[in-house]
CSV table of N, CA and C in Angstrom, one decimal:
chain,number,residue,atom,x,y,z
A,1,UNK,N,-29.8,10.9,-24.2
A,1,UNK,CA,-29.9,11.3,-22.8
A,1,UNK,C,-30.6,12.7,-22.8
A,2,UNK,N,-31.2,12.6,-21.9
A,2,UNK,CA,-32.4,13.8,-21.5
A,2,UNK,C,-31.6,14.9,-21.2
A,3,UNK,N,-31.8,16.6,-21.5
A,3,UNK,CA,-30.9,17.3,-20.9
A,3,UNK,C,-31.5,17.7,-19.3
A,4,UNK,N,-32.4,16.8,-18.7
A,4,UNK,CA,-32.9,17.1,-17.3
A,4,UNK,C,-32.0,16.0,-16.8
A,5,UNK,N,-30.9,15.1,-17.7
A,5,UNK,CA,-30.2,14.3,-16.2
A,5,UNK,C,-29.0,14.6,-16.9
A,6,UNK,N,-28.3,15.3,-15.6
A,6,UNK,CA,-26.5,15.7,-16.1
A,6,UNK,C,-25.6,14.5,-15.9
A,7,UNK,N,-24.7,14.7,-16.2
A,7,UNK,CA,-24.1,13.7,-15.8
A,7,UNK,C,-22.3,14.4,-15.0
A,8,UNK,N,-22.4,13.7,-13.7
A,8,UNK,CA,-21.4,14.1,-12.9
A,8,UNK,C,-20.1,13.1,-13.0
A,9,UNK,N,-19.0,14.1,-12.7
A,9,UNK,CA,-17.8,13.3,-12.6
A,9,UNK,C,-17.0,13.8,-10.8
A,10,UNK,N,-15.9,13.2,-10.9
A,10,UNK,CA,-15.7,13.2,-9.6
A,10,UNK,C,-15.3,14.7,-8.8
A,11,UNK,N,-14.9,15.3,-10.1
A,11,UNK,CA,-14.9,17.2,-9.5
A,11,UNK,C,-15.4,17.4,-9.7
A,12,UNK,N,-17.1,17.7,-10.2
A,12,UNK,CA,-18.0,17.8,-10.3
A,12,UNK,C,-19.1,17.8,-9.3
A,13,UNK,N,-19.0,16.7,-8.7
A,13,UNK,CA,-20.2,15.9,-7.6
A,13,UNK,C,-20.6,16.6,-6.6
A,14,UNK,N,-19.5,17.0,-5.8
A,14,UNK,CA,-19.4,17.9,-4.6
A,14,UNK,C,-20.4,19.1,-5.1
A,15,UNK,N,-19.9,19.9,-5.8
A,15,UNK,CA,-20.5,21.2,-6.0
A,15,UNK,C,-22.0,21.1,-6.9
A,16,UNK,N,-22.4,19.8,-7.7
A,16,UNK,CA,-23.2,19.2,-8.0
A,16,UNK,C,-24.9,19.4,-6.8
A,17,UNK,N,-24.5,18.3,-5.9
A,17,UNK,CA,-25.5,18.2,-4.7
A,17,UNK,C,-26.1,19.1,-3.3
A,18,UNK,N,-24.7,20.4,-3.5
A,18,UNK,CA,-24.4,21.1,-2.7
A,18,UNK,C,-25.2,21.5,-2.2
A,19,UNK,N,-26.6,22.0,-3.3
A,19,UNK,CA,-27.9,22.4,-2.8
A,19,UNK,C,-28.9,21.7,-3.4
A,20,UNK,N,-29.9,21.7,-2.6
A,20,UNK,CA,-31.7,21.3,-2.9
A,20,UNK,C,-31.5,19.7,-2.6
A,21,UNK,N,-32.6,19.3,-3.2
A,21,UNK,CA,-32.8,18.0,-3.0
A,21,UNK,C,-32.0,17.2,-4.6
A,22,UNK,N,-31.1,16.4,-4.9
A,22,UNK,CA,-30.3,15.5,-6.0
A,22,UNK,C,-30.7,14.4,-5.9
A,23,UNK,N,-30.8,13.6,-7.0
A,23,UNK,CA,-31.1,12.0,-7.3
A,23,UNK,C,-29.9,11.7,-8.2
A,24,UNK,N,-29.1,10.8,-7.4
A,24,UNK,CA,-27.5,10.1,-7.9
A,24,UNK,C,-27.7,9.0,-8.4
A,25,UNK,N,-28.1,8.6,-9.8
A,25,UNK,CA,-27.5,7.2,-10.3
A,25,UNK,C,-26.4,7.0,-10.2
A,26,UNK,N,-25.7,5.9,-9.6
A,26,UNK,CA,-24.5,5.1,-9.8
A,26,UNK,C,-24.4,4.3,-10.6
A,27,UNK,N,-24.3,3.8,-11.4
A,27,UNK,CA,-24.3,2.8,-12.7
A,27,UNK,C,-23.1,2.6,-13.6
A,28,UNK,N,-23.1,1.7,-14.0
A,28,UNK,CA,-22.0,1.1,-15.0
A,28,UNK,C,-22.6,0.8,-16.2
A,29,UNK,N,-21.3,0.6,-17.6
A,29,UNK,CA,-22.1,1.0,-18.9
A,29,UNK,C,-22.3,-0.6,-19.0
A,30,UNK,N,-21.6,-1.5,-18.5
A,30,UNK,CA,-22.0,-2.7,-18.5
A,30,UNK,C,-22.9,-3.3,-17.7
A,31,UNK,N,-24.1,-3.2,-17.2
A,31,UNK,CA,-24.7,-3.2,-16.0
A,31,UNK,C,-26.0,-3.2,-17.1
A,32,UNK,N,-26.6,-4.5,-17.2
A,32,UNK,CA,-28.1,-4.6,-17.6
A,32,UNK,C,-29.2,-3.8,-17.2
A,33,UNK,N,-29.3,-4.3,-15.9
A,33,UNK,CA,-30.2,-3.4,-15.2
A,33,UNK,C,-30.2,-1.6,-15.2
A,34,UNK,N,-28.9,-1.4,-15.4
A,34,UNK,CA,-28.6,0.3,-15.2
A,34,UNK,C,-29.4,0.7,-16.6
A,35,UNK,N,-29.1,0.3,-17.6
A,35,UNK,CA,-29.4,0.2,-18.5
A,35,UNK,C,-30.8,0.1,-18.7
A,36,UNK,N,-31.3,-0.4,-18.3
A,36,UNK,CA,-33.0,-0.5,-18.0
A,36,UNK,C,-33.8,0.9,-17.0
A,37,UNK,N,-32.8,0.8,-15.5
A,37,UNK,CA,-33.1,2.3,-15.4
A,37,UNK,C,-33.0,3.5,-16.1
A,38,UNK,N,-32.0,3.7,-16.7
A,38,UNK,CA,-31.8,4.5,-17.7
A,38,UNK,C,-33.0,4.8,-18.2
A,39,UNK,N,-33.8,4.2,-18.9
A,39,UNK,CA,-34.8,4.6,-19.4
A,39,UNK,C,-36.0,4.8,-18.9
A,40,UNK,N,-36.0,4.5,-17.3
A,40,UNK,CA,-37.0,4.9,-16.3
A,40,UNK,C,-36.6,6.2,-16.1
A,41,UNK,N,-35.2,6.7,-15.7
A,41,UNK,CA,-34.7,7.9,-15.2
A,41,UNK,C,-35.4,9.0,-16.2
A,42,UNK,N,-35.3,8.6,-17.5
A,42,UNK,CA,-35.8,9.3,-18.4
A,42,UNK,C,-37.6,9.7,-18.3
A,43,UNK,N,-38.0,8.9,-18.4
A,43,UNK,CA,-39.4,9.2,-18.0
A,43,UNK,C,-39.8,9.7,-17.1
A,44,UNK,N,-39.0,9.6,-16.2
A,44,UNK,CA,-39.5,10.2,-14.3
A,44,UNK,C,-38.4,11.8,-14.4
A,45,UNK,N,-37.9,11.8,-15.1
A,45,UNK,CA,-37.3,13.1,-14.8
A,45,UNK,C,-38.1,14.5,-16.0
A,46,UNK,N,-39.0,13.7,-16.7
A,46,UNK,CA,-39.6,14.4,-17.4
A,46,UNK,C,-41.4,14.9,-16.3
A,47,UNK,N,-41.4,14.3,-15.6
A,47,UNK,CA,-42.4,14.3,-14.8
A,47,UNK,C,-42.4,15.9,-13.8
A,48,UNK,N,-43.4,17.2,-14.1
A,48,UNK,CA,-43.6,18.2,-13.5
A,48,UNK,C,-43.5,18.1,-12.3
A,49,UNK,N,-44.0,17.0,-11.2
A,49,UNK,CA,-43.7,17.0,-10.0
A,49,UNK,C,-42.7,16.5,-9.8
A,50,UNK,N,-41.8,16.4,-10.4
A,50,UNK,CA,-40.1,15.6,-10.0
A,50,UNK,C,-39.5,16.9,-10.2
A,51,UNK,N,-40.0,17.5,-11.6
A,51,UNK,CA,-38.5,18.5,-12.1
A,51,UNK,C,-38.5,19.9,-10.9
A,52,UNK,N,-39.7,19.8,-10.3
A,52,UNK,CA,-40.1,21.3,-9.1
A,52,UNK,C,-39.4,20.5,-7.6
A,53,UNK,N,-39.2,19.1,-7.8
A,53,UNK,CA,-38.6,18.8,-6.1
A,53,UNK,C,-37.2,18.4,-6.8
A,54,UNK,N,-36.6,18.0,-7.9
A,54,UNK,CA,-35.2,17.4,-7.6
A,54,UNK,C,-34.7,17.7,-8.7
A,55,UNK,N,-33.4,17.8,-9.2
A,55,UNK,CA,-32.8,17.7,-9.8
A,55,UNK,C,-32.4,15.9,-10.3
A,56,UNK,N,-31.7,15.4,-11.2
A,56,UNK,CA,-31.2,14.0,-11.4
A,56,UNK,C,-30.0,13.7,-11.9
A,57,UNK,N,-28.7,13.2,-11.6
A,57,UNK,CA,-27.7,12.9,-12.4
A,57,UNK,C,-27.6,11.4,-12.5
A,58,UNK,N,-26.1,11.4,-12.9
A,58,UNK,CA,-25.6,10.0,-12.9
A,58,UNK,C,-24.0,10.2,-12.9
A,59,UNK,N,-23.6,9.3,-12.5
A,59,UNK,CA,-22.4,9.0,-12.0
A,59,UNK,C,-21.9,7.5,-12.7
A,60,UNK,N,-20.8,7.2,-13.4
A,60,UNK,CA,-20.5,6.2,-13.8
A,60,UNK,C,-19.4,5.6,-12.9
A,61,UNK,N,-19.5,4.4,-12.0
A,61,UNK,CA,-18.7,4.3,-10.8
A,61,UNK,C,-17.1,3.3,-11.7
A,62,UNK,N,-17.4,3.5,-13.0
A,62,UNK,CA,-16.0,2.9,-13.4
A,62,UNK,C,-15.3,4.0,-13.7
A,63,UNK,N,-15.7,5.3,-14.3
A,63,UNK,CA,-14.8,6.4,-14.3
A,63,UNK,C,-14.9,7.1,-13.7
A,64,UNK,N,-15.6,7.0,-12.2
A,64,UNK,CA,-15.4,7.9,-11.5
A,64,UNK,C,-14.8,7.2,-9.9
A,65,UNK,N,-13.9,6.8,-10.0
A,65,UNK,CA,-13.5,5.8,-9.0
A,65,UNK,C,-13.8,6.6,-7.4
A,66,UNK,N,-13.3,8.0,-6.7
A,66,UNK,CA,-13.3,8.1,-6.1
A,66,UNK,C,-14.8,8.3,-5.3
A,67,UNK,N,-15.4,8.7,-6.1
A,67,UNK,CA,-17.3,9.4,-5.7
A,67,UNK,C,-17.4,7.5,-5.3
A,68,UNK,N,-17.4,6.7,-6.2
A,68,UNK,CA,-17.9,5.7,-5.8
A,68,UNK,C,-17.5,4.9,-4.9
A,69,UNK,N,-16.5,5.2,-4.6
A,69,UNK,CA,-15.5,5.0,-3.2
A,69,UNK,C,-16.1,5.4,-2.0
A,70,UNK,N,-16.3,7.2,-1.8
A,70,UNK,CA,-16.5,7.3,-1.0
A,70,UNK,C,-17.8,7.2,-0.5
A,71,UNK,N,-18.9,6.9,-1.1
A,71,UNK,CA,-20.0,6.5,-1.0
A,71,UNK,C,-20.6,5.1,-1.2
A,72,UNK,N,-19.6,4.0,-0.9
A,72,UNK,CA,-19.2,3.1,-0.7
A,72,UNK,C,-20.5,2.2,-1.4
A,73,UNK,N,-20.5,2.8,-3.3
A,73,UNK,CA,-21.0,1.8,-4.0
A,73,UNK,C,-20.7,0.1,-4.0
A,74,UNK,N,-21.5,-1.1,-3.9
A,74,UNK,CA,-20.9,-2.2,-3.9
A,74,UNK,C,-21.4,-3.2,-5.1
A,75,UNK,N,-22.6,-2.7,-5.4
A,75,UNK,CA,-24.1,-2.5,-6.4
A,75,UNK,C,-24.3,-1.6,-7.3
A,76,UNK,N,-24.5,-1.9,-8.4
A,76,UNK,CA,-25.4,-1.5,-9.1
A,76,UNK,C,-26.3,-1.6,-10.3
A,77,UNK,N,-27.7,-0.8,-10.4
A,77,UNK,CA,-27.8,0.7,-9.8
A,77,UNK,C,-27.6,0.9,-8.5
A,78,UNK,N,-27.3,1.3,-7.7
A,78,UNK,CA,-27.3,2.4,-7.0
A,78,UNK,C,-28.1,3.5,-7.2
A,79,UNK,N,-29.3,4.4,-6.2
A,79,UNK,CA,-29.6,5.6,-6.5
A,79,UNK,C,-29.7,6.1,-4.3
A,80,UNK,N,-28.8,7.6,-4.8
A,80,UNK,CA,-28.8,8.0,-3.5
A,80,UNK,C,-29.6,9.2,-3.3
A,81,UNK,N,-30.2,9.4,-2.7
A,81,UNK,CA,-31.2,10.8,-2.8
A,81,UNK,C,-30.5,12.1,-1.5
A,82,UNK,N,-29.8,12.8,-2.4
A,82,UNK,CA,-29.1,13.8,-1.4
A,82,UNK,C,-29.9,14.9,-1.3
A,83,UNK,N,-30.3,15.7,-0.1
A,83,UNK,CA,-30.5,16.8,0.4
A,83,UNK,C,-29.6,17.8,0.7
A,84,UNK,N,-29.3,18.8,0.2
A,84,UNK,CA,-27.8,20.1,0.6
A,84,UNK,C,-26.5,19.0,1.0
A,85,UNK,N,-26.3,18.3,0.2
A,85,UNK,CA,-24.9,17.7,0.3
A,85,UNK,C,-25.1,16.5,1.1
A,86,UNK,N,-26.2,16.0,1.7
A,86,UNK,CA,-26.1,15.4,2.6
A,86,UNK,C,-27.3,13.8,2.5
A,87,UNK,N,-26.5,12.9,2.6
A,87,UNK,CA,-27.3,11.9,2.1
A,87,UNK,C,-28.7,11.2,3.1
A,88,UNK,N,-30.1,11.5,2.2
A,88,UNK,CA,-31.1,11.2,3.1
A,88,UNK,C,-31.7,9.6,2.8
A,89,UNK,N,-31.3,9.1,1.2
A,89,UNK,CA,-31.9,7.7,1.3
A,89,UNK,C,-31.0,7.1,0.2
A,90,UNK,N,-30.8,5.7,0.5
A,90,UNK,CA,-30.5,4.6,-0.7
A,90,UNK,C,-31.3,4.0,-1.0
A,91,UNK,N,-31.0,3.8,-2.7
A,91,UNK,CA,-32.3,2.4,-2.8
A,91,UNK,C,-31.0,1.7,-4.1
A,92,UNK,N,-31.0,0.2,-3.8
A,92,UNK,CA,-30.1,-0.2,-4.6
A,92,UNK,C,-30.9,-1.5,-5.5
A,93,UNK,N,-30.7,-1.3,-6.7
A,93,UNK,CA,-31.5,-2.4,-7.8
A,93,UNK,C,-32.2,-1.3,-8.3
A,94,UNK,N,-33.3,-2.1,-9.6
A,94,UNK,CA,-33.9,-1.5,-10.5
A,94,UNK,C,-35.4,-1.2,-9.5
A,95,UNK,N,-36.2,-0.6,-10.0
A,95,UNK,CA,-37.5,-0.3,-9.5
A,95,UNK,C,-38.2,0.6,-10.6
A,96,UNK,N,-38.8,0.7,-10.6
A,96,UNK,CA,-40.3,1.1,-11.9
A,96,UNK,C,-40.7,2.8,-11.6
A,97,UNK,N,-41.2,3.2,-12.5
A,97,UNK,CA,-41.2,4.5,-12.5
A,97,UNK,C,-42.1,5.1,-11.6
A,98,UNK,N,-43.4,4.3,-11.0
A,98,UNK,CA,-44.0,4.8,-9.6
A,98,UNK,C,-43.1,4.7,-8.8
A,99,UNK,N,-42.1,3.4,-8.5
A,99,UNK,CA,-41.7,4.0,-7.1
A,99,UNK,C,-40.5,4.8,-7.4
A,100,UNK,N,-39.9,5.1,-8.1
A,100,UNK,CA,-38.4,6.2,-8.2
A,100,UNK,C,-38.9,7.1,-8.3
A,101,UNK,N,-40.2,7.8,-8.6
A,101,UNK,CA,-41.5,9.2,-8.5
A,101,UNK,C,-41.2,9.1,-6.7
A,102,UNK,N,-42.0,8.3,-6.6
A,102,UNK,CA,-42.0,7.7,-4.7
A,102,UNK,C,-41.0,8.3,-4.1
A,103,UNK,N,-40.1,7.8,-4.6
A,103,UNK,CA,-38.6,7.3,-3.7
A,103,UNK,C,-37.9,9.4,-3.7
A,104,UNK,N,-38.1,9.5,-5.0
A,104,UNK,CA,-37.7,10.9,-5.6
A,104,UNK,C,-38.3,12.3,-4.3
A,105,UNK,N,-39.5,12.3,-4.5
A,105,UNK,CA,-41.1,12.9,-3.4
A,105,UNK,C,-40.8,12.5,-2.3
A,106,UNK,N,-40.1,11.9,-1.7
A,106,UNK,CA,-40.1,11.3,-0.2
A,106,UNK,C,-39.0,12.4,0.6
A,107,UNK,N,-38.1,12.7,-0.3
A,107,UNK,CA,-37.3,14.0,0.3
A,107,UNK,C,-37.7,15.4,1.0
């Protein structure tokens, strides 16, 4: 794992997103598809125009029960794109490294 995607737990999260623009994976270690993100996350978070607009974590919604609770994961991946704490988009399923660039830039 990249040291440009942290990885958050449930005391963590809050003070995590608090500022700038965040990109939240929700994912499970059993989860195919997360698994396949995973290695998109990686390539897109290596990207100069991503690392100057966002930050990236991940969240594992089995050991982090409460974050995934209250952000009422039902799916995943899951990716939430937070602004100063504050949630501005979901996108749920896998998607390819132009549009998570896309989706990331759109903040």
């Amino acid at each position: 794992m990249s040291e440009l995607i942290k990885h958050f737990t449930d005391d963590s999260f809050d003070q995590e997103i608090k500022e700038g623009v965040t990109l939240v994976d929700f994912h499970a270690d059993w989860c195919g598809p997360c698994r396949m993100l995973a290695r998109i996350l990686e390539q897109v978070a290596q990207d100069q125009d991503v690392i100057a607009k966002a930050s990236i974590g991940k969240i594992n919604i089995d050991n982090e029960h409460k974050t995934a609770s209250q952000f009422q994961i039902t799916s995943v991946p899951t990716l939430i794109l937070f602004q100063d704490g504050k949630e501005v988009n979901r996108l749920v399923g896998l998607c390819d490294a132009k549009a998570l660039k896309s989706f990331i830039l759109s903040a």
